[in-house]
Coordinates of C-alpha atoms and ligand atoms in Angstrom, one line a residue:
Chain A
M389 CA 36.2 -36.8 -209.1
S390 CA 32.7 -35.9 -209.4
L391 CA 31.0 -33.1 -211.1
V392 CA 28.2 -32.7 -208.7
S393 CA 28.4 -33.8 -205.4
I394 CA 25.3 -34.1 -203.4
R395 CA 25.6 -35.4 -199.8
D396 CA 23.3 -36.2 -197.5
V397 CA 20.7 -33.2 -198.3
R398 CA 17.8 -32.5 -196.5
K399 CA 15.0 -29.7 -197.1
S400 CA 12.1 -28.8 -195.7
F401 CA 9.0 -26.5 -196.6
G402 CA 7.9 -25.6 -193.2
P403 CA 7.1 -28.5 -191.2
N404 CA 7.5 -30.7 -194.2
E405 CA 10.5 -32.6 -194.8
V406 CA 10.8 -33.1 -198.6
L407 CA 14.3 -34.0 -199.0
K408 CA 15.5 -36.6 -195.9
G409 CA 19.2 -37.0 -196.3
V410 CA 19.6 -37.4 -200.6
S411 CA 23.1 -38.3 -201.6
L412 CA 24.3 -38.7 -205.3
E413 CA 27.7 -38.5 -207.0
I414 CA 27.4 -37.3 -210.9
A415 CA 30.5 -38.0 -212.8
K416 CA 31.5 -35.8 -216.1
G417 CA 29.6 -37.1 -218.8
D418 CA 27.0 -39.2 -216.5
V419 CA 23.1 -39.0 -218.0
V420 CA 21.4 -39.7 -214.7
A421 CA 17.7 -40.1 -214.5
I422 CA 15.5 -39.2 -212.0
I423 CA 12.4 -41.2 -211.7
G424 CA 9.7 -41.2 -209.0
R425 CA 6.1 -40.4 -207.7
S426 CA 5.2 -37.4 -208.0
G427 CA 5.7 -35.3 -204.8
S428 CA 8.5 -37.7 -203.8
G429 CA 10.9 -34.7 -203.9
K430 CA 12.8 -34.7 -207.8
S431 CA 12.1 -31.0 -208.7
T432 CA 13.4 -29.6 -205.3
L433 CA 16.7 -31.6 -205.7
L434 CA 17.1 -30.4 -209.3
R435 CA 16.5 -26.7 -208.0
C436 CA 18.7 -27.2 -204.9
I437 CA 21.2 -27.9 -207.3
N438 CA 21.2 -24.5 -208.9
G439 CA 20.1 -22.9 -206.0
L440 CA 16.6 -22.0 -207.0
E441 CA 16.2 -23.5 -203.3
T442 CA 18.1 -23.5 -200.0
Y443 CA 18.5 -26.6 -198.0
Q444 CA 18.9 -27.1 -194.1
S445 CA 21.4 -29.5 -194.2
G446 CA 24.5 -31.6 -195.7
A447 CA 26.3 -30.2 -198.9
I448 CA 26.2 -29.8 -202.6
V449 CA 28.8 -29.1 -204.8
A450 CA 28.9 -28.6 -208.3
D451 CA 31.8 -28.1 -210.5
G452 CA 33.6 -26.8 -207.4
I453 CA 31.1 -24.5 -205.9
E454 CA 29.6 -25.0 -202.9
V455 CA 25.9 -24.2 -203.3
G456 CA 23.3 -23.3 -200.4
G457 CA 25.9 -21.1 -198.8
A458 CA 25.0 -17.9 -198.0
S459 CA 28.1 -16.6 -199.7
T460 CA 27.5 -18.7 -203.2
N461 CA 28.2 -17.2 -206.0
L462 CA 25.0 -17.4 -207.7
R463 CA 25.9 -16.2 -210.6
E464 CA 29.3 -18.1 -211.2
L465 CA 27.3 -21.4 -210.1
R466 CA 24.4 -20.9 -212.8
R467 CA 27.0 -20.1 -215.3
H468 CA 27.9 -23.5 -215.2
V469 CA 24.4 -25.3 -214.3
G470 CA 21.7 -24.7 -217.1
M471 CA 18.4 -25.9 -216.5
V472 CA 15.2 -26.4 -218.5
F473 CA 11.8 -26.3 -217.0
Q474 CA 8.9 -28.1 -217.9
Q475 CA 6.7 -24.8 -219.0
F476 CA 9.6 -23.6 -221.3
N477 CA 9.5 -20.2 -220.0
L478 CA 10.4 -18.9 -223.1
F479 CA 10.3 -14.9 -222.6
P480 CA 7.2 -13.7 -225.2
H481 CA 8.6 -10.2 -226.1
L482 CA 11.5 -12.0 -227.8
T483 CA 12.4 -13.7 -230.7
A484 CA 13.9 -17.0 -230.7
A485 CA 16.9 -15.8 -231.3
E486 CA 17.1 -13.1 -228.7
N487 CA 15.8 -15.2 -226.1
V488 CA 19.2 -17.2 -227.0
M489 CA 21.1 -14.1 -227.1
L490 CA 20.3 -12.7 -223.6
A491 CA 21.6 -14.0 -221.1
P492 CA 25.5 -14.0 -223.1
T493 CA 24.9 -10.5 -223.9
V494 CA 23.8 -9.5 -220.2
V495 CA 26.0 -11.9 -218.4
N496 CA 29.1 -12.8 -219.7
K497 CA 28.9 -9.0 -221.7
V498 CA 29.4 -10.3 -225.2
S499 CA 28.8 -8.5 -228.3
K500 CA 25.4 -8.8 -230.1
A501 CA 27.0 -10.0 -232.6
E502 CA 28.6 -13.0 -230.8
A503 CA 25.7 -14.0 -229.5
R504 CA 23.7 -14.2 -232.6
T505 CA 26.8 -16.6 -234.5
T506 CA 26.2 -18.5 -230.9
A507 CA 22.5 -18.5 -231.3
A508 CA 22.6 -19.4 -234.8
E509 CA 24.8 -22.3 -233.8
V510 CA 23.1 -23.8 -230.6
L511 CA 19.5 -23.3 -232.3
A512 CA 20.8 -25.5 -235.7
K513 CA 21.9 -28.2 -232.9
V514 CA 18.0 -28.1 -231.5
G515 CA 16.9 -28.0 -235.5
L516 CA 15.8 -24.5 -235.3
S517 CA 17.7 -22.7 -237.8
E518 CA 14.8 -21.6 -239.6
K519 CA 13.0 -20.0 -236.5
M520 CA 15.6 -17.8 -235.0
D521 CA 13.3 -14.5 -236.1
A522 CA 9.9 -16.3 -234.4
Y523 CA 8.4 -15.2 -231.5
P524 CA 7.6 -18.0 -228.6
S525 CA 4.0 -17.7 -229.5
E526 CA 4.4 -18.7 -233.1
L527 CA 6.0 -21.7 -232.0
S528 CA 5.0 -25.0 -230.9
G529 CA 5.3 -26.5 -227.8
G530 CA 8.1 -28.9 -229.1
Q531 CA 9.7 -25.9 -230.9
Q532 CA 9.6 -23.7 -227.6
Q533 CA 11.1 -26.2 -225.5
R534 CA 14.0 -26.8 -227.9
V535 CA 14.6 -23.0 -228.1
A536 CA 14.4 -23.4 -224.4
I537 CA 17.3 -26.4 -224.4
A538 CA 19.6 -24.1 -227.1
R539 CA 19.1 -20.9 -224.7
S540 CA 20.4 -22.7 -221.8
L541 CA 23.4 -24.3 -224.3
A542 CA 24.4 -20.9 -225.3
M543 CA 26.0 -20.0 -221.7
R544 CA 28.0 -23.6 -222.4
P545 CA 27.1 -25.0 -219.4
K546 CA 29.0 -28.0 -218.1
V547 CA 25.9 -29.8 -216.4
L548 CA 22.3 -29.2 -217.8
L549 CA 19.2 -29.9 -215.3
C550 CA 16.0 -30.9 -217.1
D551 CA 12.8 -31.0 -214.9
E552 CA 10.2 -32.8 -216.7
I553 CA 10.7 -31.2 -220.1
T554 CA 8.5 -33.1 -222.1
S555 CA 5.6 -33.5 -219.6
A556 CA 4.0 -30.4 -220.8
L557 CA 4.0 -31.6 -224.4
D558 CA 1.5 -33.1 -226.5
P559 CA 2.6 -36.9 -227.3
E560 CA 3.5 -36.3 -230.4
L561 CA 6.2 -33.5 -229.9
V562 CA 7.4 -35.4 -227.2
N563 CA 10.2 -37.8 -229.5
E564 CA 11.8 -34.1 -230.9
V565 CA 12.7 -33.1 -228.0
L566 CA 13.9 -36.4 -226.6
R567 CA 16.1 -36.6 -229.8
V568 CA 17.8 -33.2 -228.8
V569 CA 18.4 -34.4 -225.5
E570 CA 19.9 -37.7 -226.8
Q571 CA 22.1 -35.9 -229.0
L572 CA 23.7 -33.9 -226.1
A573 CA 24.1 -37.2 -224.1
R574 CA 25.9 -38.6 -226.8
E575 CA 28.1 -35.3 -227.3
G576 CA 29.1 -36.3 -223.6
M577 CA 27.0 -33.5 -221.6
T578 CA 26.3 -34.2 -218.2
L579 CA 22.8 -34.1 -218.0
I580 CA 20.4 -34.9 -214.8
L581 CA 16.9 -35.4 -215.8
V582 CA 13.8 -35.8 -214.0
T583 CA 11.8 -37.6 -216.5
H584 CA 8.5 -39.9 -216.9
E585 CA 9.8 -41.2 -220.2
M586 CA 11.2 -44.8 -218.8
R587 CA 12.2 -45.8 -222.4
F588 CA 14.2 -42.9 -222.5
A589 CA 16.0 -43.1 -218.8
R590 CA 16.6 -47.2 -219.8
D591 CA 18.0 -46.4 -223.5
V592 CA 20.0 -42.8 -222.6
G593 CA 20.9 -42.8 -219.0
T594 CA 24.0 -44.1 -217.7
K595 CA 22.2 -43.8 -214.1
L596 CA 19.0 -44.6 -213.1
V597 CA 18.0 -42.7 -209.7
F598 CA 14.5 -44.0 -207.9
M599 CA 13.3 -41.1 -205.9
H600 CA 10.6 -42.0 -202.7
H601 CA 9.4 -40.0 -200.0
G602 CA 12.2 -37.8 -200.0
K603 CA 15.0 -40.4 -200.4
V604 CA 17.0 -41.9 -203.2
H605 CA 15.3 -45.5 -202.9
E606 CA 16.9 -46.9 -205.1
E607 CA 20.0 -46.3 -207.6
G608 CA 22.2 -48.2 -210.6
V609 CA 22.8 -48.7 -214.1
P610 CA 19.5 -48.3 -215.8
K611 CA 19.0 -51.2 -217.7
E612 CA 19.8 -53.8 -214.6
V613 CA 17.7 -51.3 -212.2
F614 CA 14.6 -51.7 -214.8
A615 CA 15.3 -55.4 -215.6
A616 CA 15.6 -56.4 -212.1
P617 CA 14.1 -53.7 -209.1
R618 CA 15.0 -54.6 -205.6
T619 CA 12.5 -52.8 -204.0
P620 CA 8.8 -53.5 -204.0
E621 CA 7.9 -49.7 -204.4
L622 CA 10.2 -49.5 -207.2
Q623 CA 8.3 -52.6 -208.9
Q624 CA 5.4 -51.3 -208.2
F625 CA 6.6 -47.8 -209.5
V626 CA 7.3 -49.4 -212.6
G627 CA 4.5 -51.6 -213.1
Q628 CA 2.4 -48.3 -213.3
V629 CA 4.1 -46.3 -215.3
G630 CA 4.7 -49.4 -217.8
Chain B
M620 CA -33.0 32.3 -221.2
S621 CA -31.7 34.8 -223.9
Y622 CA -27.8 34.2 -223.5
K623 CA -26.1 36.0 -226.5
L624 CA -22.5 33.7 -226.7
Q625 CA -19.7 36.5 -227.3
F626 CA -16.8 34.3 -227.7
T627 CA -15.3 37.7 -229.7
E628 CA -14.7 38.8 -225.7
L629 CA -12.1 35.9 -225.4
L630 CA -9.7 37.1 -228.3
P631 CA -7.7 39.7 -226.2
Y632 CA -6.9 37.0 -224.0
W633 CA -5.8 34.4 -226.3
N634 CA -2.0 34.8 -225.4
V635 CA -3.0 33.7 -221.7
L636 CA -5.1 31.3 -222.7
L637 CA -2.5 29.8 -224.4
Y638 CA 0.0 29.8 -222.2
G639 CA -2.1 28.2 -219.7
L640 CA -3.1 25.4 -222.2
L641 CA 0.7 25.1 -222.6
F642 CA 1.7 24.7 -219.0
T643 CA -1.2 22.1 -218.6
I644 CA 0.6 20.1 -221.5
V645 CA 4.1 20.5 -220.2
L646 CA 3.2 19.9 -216.3
T647 CA 1.8 17.0 -217.9
V648 CA 4.1 15.1 -219.9
V649 CA 6.8 16.1 -217.7
S650 CA 5.1 14.3 -214.5
T651 CA 4.0 11.8 -216.4
A652 CA 7.2 10.7 -217.3
A653 CA 8.8 11.6 -213.7
G654 CA 5.6 10.1 -212.6
I655 CA 6.2 6.7 -213.9
A656 CA 9.8 6.1 -212.9
V657 CA 8.9 6.8 -209.5
G658 CA 6.5 4.3 -209.8
T659 CA 8.7 1.8 -211.4
A660 CA 11.1 2.1 -208.9
S661 CA 8.6 2.1 -206.1
A662 CA 7.5 -1.3 -207.7
A663 CA 10.5 -2.8 -208.1
A664 CA 11.3 -2.3 -204.8
R665 CA 8.2 -3.8 -203.4
T666 CA 8.5 -6.8 -205.7
F667 CA 12.0 -7.4 -205.8
G668 CA 13.9 -5.1 -202.9
P669 CA 14.4 -5.7 -199.3
L670 CA 11.4 -5.8 -197.2
W671 CA 12.1 -2.5 -195.3
L672 CA 12.1 -1.0 -198.2
G673 CA 9.0 -2.3 -199.7
R674 CA 7.4 -0.7 -196.3
I675 CA 8.3 2.3 -197.0
V676 CA 7.0 2.6 -200.0
A677 CA 3.9 0.7 -198.9
V678 CA 3.4 3.7 -196.7
Y679 CA 4.0 6.0 -199.1
V680 CA 1.5 4.8 -201.8
E681 CA -1.3 4.2 -199.3
L682 CA -0.7 8.0 -198.0
I683 CA -1.3 9.5 -201.4
R684 CA -4.0 6.9 -202.5
N685 CA -5.9 7.8 -199.3
T686 CA -5.9 11.4 -199.0
P687 CA -7.2 14.1 -201.6
F688 CA -5.1 15.8 -204.4
I689 CA -5.8 18.8 -203.5
V690 CA -4.7 18.8 -199.9
Q691 CA -1.1 17.0 -200.9
L692 CA -0.8 19.9 -203.2
F693 CA -1.4 22.5 -200.3
F694 CA 0.8 20.5 -197.8
I695 CA 3.5 21.1 -200.4
F696 CA 2.8 24.7 -201.5
F697 CA 1.4 26.1 -197.9
G698 CA 3.0 23.7 -195.4
L699 CA 6.1 22.6 -196.4
P700 CA 7.6 26.3 -195.9
A701 CA 6.7 25.7 -192.0
L702 CA 10.0 23.2 -192.5
G703 CA 11.8 26.2 -194.7
L704 CA 10.8 24.3 -198.1
K705 CA 9.7 27.4 -199.9
L706 CA 8.5 26.5 -203.6
S707 CA 7.4 28.3 -206.3
E708 CA 3.5 27.5 -207.5
S709 CA 5.2 25.6 -210.5
T710 CA 7.7 23.8 -208.5
A711 CA 5.1 22.4 -206.2
A712 CA 2.6 21.7 -208.9
F713 CA 5.0 19.5 -210.4
L714 CA 6.1 17.9 -207.6
A715 CA 2.4 17.0 -206.3
M716 CA 1.6 15.6 -209.8
V717 CA 4.8 13.4 -209.9
I718 CA 4.3 12.3 -206.4
N719 CA 0.6 11.6 -206.8
L720 CA 1.2 9.9 -210.3
G721 CA 4.1 8.0 -208.8
A722 CA 2.1 6.5 -206.0
Y723 CA -0.8 5.4 -208.2
S724 CA 1.2 4.1 -210.8
T725 CA 3.2 2.2 -208.4
E726 CA 0.2 -0.1 -207.7
I727 CA -0.9 -0.5 -211.5
I728 CA 3.0 -1.4 -212.4
R729 CA 3.3 -3.8 -209.3
A730 CA -0.1 -5.3 -210.4
G731 CA 1.6 -5.9 -213.9
I732 CA 5.1 -7.3 -212.2
E733 CA 3.1 -9.8 -210.2
A734 CA 1.2 -11.0 -213.3
V735 CA 4.7 -12.2 -215.3
P736 CA 4.8 -16.0 -214.4
K737 CA 7.0 -16.9 -211.8
G738 CA 8.6 -19.5 -214.1
H739 CA 10.1 -16.9 -216.7
I740 CA 12.3 -15.2 -213.3
E741 CA 13.2 -18.4 -212.4
A742 CA 14.5 -19.3 -216.0
G743 CA 16.1 -15.6 -216.1
L744 CA 17.7 -16.5 -212.5
S745 CA 19.0 -19.9 -213.8
L746 CA 21.0 -18.6 -216.8
A747 CA 23.0 -16.6 -214.4
M748 CA 21.2 -13.0 -214.5
S749 CA 20.9 -10.9 -211.1
K750 CA 17.6 -10.2 -209.8
W751 CA 17.8 -6.7 -211.2
E752 CA 18.9 -8.0 -214.7
V753 CA 16.0 -10.4 -214.9
L754 CA 13.5 -7.1 -213.8
R755 CA 15.0 -4.8 -216.5
H756 CA 15.0 -7.4 -219.4
I757 CA 12.5 -10.0 -218.5
V758 CA 9.7 -8.8 -216.2
L759 CA 9.2 -4.5 -216.8
N760 CA 8.7 -5.3 -220.3
Q761 CA 5.9 -7.4 -220.0
A762 CA 4.6 -5.7 -216.8
F763 CA 4.2 -2.7 -219.1
R764 CA 2.8 -4.2 -221.8
K765 CA 0.0 -5.7 -219.5
I766 CA -0.9 -2.8 -217.7
Y767 CA -0.4 -0.4 -220.2
P768 CA -4.2 0.6 -220.8
A769 CA -4.6 1.1 -217.1
L770 CA -1.7 3.6 -217.4
S771 CA -2.7 5.4 -219.7
S772 CA -5.8 6.0 -218.3
Q773 CA -4.4 6.9 -215.1
I774 CA -2.4 9.5 -217.2
I775 CA -5.3 11.2 -218.6
I776 CA -6.9 11.1 -215.0
V777 CA -3.7 12.9 -213.5
M778 CA -4.0 15.4 -216.8
L779 CA -7.4 16.4 -215.7
G780 CA -6.6 16.8 -212.1
S781 CA -4.1 18.9 -212.7
A782 CA -6.7 21.9 -213.0
V783 CA -6.8 21.5 -209.4
V784 CA -2.9 23.1 -209.2
S785 CA -4.9 26.5 -210.2
Q786 CA -5.6 26.8 -206.9
I787 CA -2.1 27.8 -205.5
S788 CA -1.8 30.2 -208.4
A789 CA 0.2 27.5 -210.9
E790 CA -0.3 28.9 -214.5
D791 CA -2.0 26.6 -216.3
L792 CA -5.4 26.0 -218.3
T793 CA -7.9 26.7 -215.3
Y794 CA -6.0 29.3 -213.9
A795 CA -6.0 31.0 -217.2
A796 CA -9.9 30.5 -217.3
N797 CA -10.4 31.7 -213.8
F798 CA -8.1 34.9 -214.7
V799 CA -10.0 35.4 -218.1
A800 CA -13.9 35.5 -216.7
S801 CA -12.8 37.5 -213.3
R802 CA -11.4 40.5 -215.8
N803 CA -14.5 39.9 -218.7
F804 CA -17.2 38.2 -216.6
R805 CA -17.6 36.0 -219.7
N806 CA -17.7 32.7 -217.2
F807 CA -19.8 31.0 -219.8
E808 CA -18.1 30.9 -222.8
V809 CA -14.5 30.6 -220.8
Y810 CA -15.5 27.5 -219.0
L811 CA -16.9 26.2 -222.3
L812 CA -14.1 27.1 -224.5
V813 CA -11.5 25.6 -221.2
A814 CA -14.3 22.4 -221.1
L815 CA -14.0 21.6 -224.9
A816 CA -9.9 22.2 -224.5
Y817 CA -9.5 19.7 -222.2
L818 CA -11.8 17.5 -223.8
L819 CA -9.5 17.7 -226.8
L820 CA -6.6 17.2 -225.1
A821 CA -7.8 14.1 -223.0
L822 CA -8.9 12.6 -226.5
L823 CA -5.6 13.6 -227.9
T824 CA -3.8 12.0 -225.6
R825 CA -5.7 8.8 -225.8
S826 CA -4.9 8.5 -228.9
L827 CA -0.9 9.4 -228.9
L828 CA -0.8 6.9 -226.2
R829 CA -2.3 4.0 -228.0
A830 CA -0.7 4.8 -230.9
L831 CA 2.7 4.9 -229.0
G832 CA 1.9 1.7 -227.5
R833 CA 1.7 -0.1 -231.0
V834 CA 5.1 1.2 -231.8
I835 CA 6.6 0.4 -228.3
F836 CA 4.9 -3.2 -228.0
K837 CA 4.8 -4.3 -231.9
A838 CA 6.3 -7.4 -231.1
R839 CA 4.8 -10.2 -230.1
Ligands
ADP604 N1 7.5 -24.2 -202.7 C1 7.1 -24.9 -202.5 N2 6.3 -24.7 -200.8 C2 6.4 -25.4 -199.9 N3 6.3 -26.8 -200.2 C3 6.5 -27.4 -201.3 C4 7.0 -26.2 -202.4 N4 7.5 -26.8 -203.6 C5 7.4 -28.1 -203.5 N5 7.0 -28.6 -202.3 C6 6.4 -30.0 -201.8 O1 7.8 -30.7 -202.0 C7 7.5 -32.0 -202.1 C8 7.9 -32.7 -203.4 O2 7.9 -31.7 -204.6 P1 8.5 -31.5 -205.7 O3 10.0 -31.7 -205.7 O4 8.2 -30.7 -206.4 O5 8.2 -33.2 -205.8 P2 8.1 -34.0 -207.4 O6 8.9 -32.8 -208.5 O7 9.0 -35.1 -207.1 O8 6.8 -34.3 -207.9 C9 5.5 -31.5 -202.2 O9 4.8 -32.5 -201.2 C10 5.5 -30.5 -202.5 O10 3.8 -30.3 -202.3
MG605 MG1 8.4 -32.0 -210.6

């Protein structure tokens, strides 16, 4: 059974149809890499999965919760579906540990002490044990993004959505973040990643999705798809981004 | 042009003046606290609340910001009794001050809320926090940090503007000055002294607020 099931989803912003019938089945433990040109609807698709955007037709079911209806329990959904953004979005008035502790204490009502133990654990996982009490402004971009990942992990999500999480980083900081994601993939975390890192998509992904003009234009096993793209659009895209 | 300053003639009235000074201070402190509470709730309603509530808040803010404070005060004190709402001088003064600062601080705080990056709000929502939890734990802290200087200035403006409540005989510092001057006719000395008192009060408030800001927002 799919952990995330997306069926014929259509989404418009005003007259502009951005998702034109997208369907995807994502199983537990899948590492889905979504690639495609800017404006092809990748972010919008991710944001529909955790209810940051609504859609007009079709259906999304994530971890058994139907997303998108007026009665959707967004709180319950988002406890199981985490999201990491391109722009880190750490809360600047809180330390790394406090950033990580906020949702567990506020949403899950765990004690400060317990939340701090969890924070220590997830920050260790992303290699930032030493930075627990640092403020975001004292961290590099790569470190900030790793804190953002830890912050999501603290809620013990079943799926993690990552929207171009290395695109805002200086090139030399990209790898430290990708290593963390790779580690998560190895541990069996279900990941849906929008990425421009083609090597990473090929080496770590279990499934590749190429989006084009609001549709899944091609999908398959990353190594196979990269080795022999079937459509001219993907051939061209792969040729361009190298 | 030979006027002899006679400050000693104020001495018999020291308790009147002191009472007025204390009244002004209490009036400022209480209406600042309540006014900012009103402003925060109104700003939250405008940015995070339902549309109809935002509309009501907008009307309130525009009404207050586009009419003179003294007219608001007179309306509350002299006008409302027509509806059966008879308030004491002090209550009317406090109420008018809270309503006035509430409206101005709504706009200031709203600007602060709107300056918080949308991504922070989405990050909070994605962590399963509700809109109100996001507002409380993520947005307001950042907003207040940003607008603290503007809000401090507004508090001082309101403190100085509170002199107007003497017009309904609320017994503030200016009322005390009027009272003393009408008794001993030492207008020059009285108003000079009271002007200095306001000046000191303003400077003191400014540095207190600055120190308070450093304590509250020390982290970053
Ligand atoms: N909030 C929005 N309002 C209007 N149009 C939007 C909004 N978000 C995205 N779009 C449009 O939807 C299309 C797809 O955007 P997006 O999903 O961000 O693409 P991608 O992530 O693949 O670059 C673009 O044309 C973009 O301009
Ligand atoms: Mg995007």
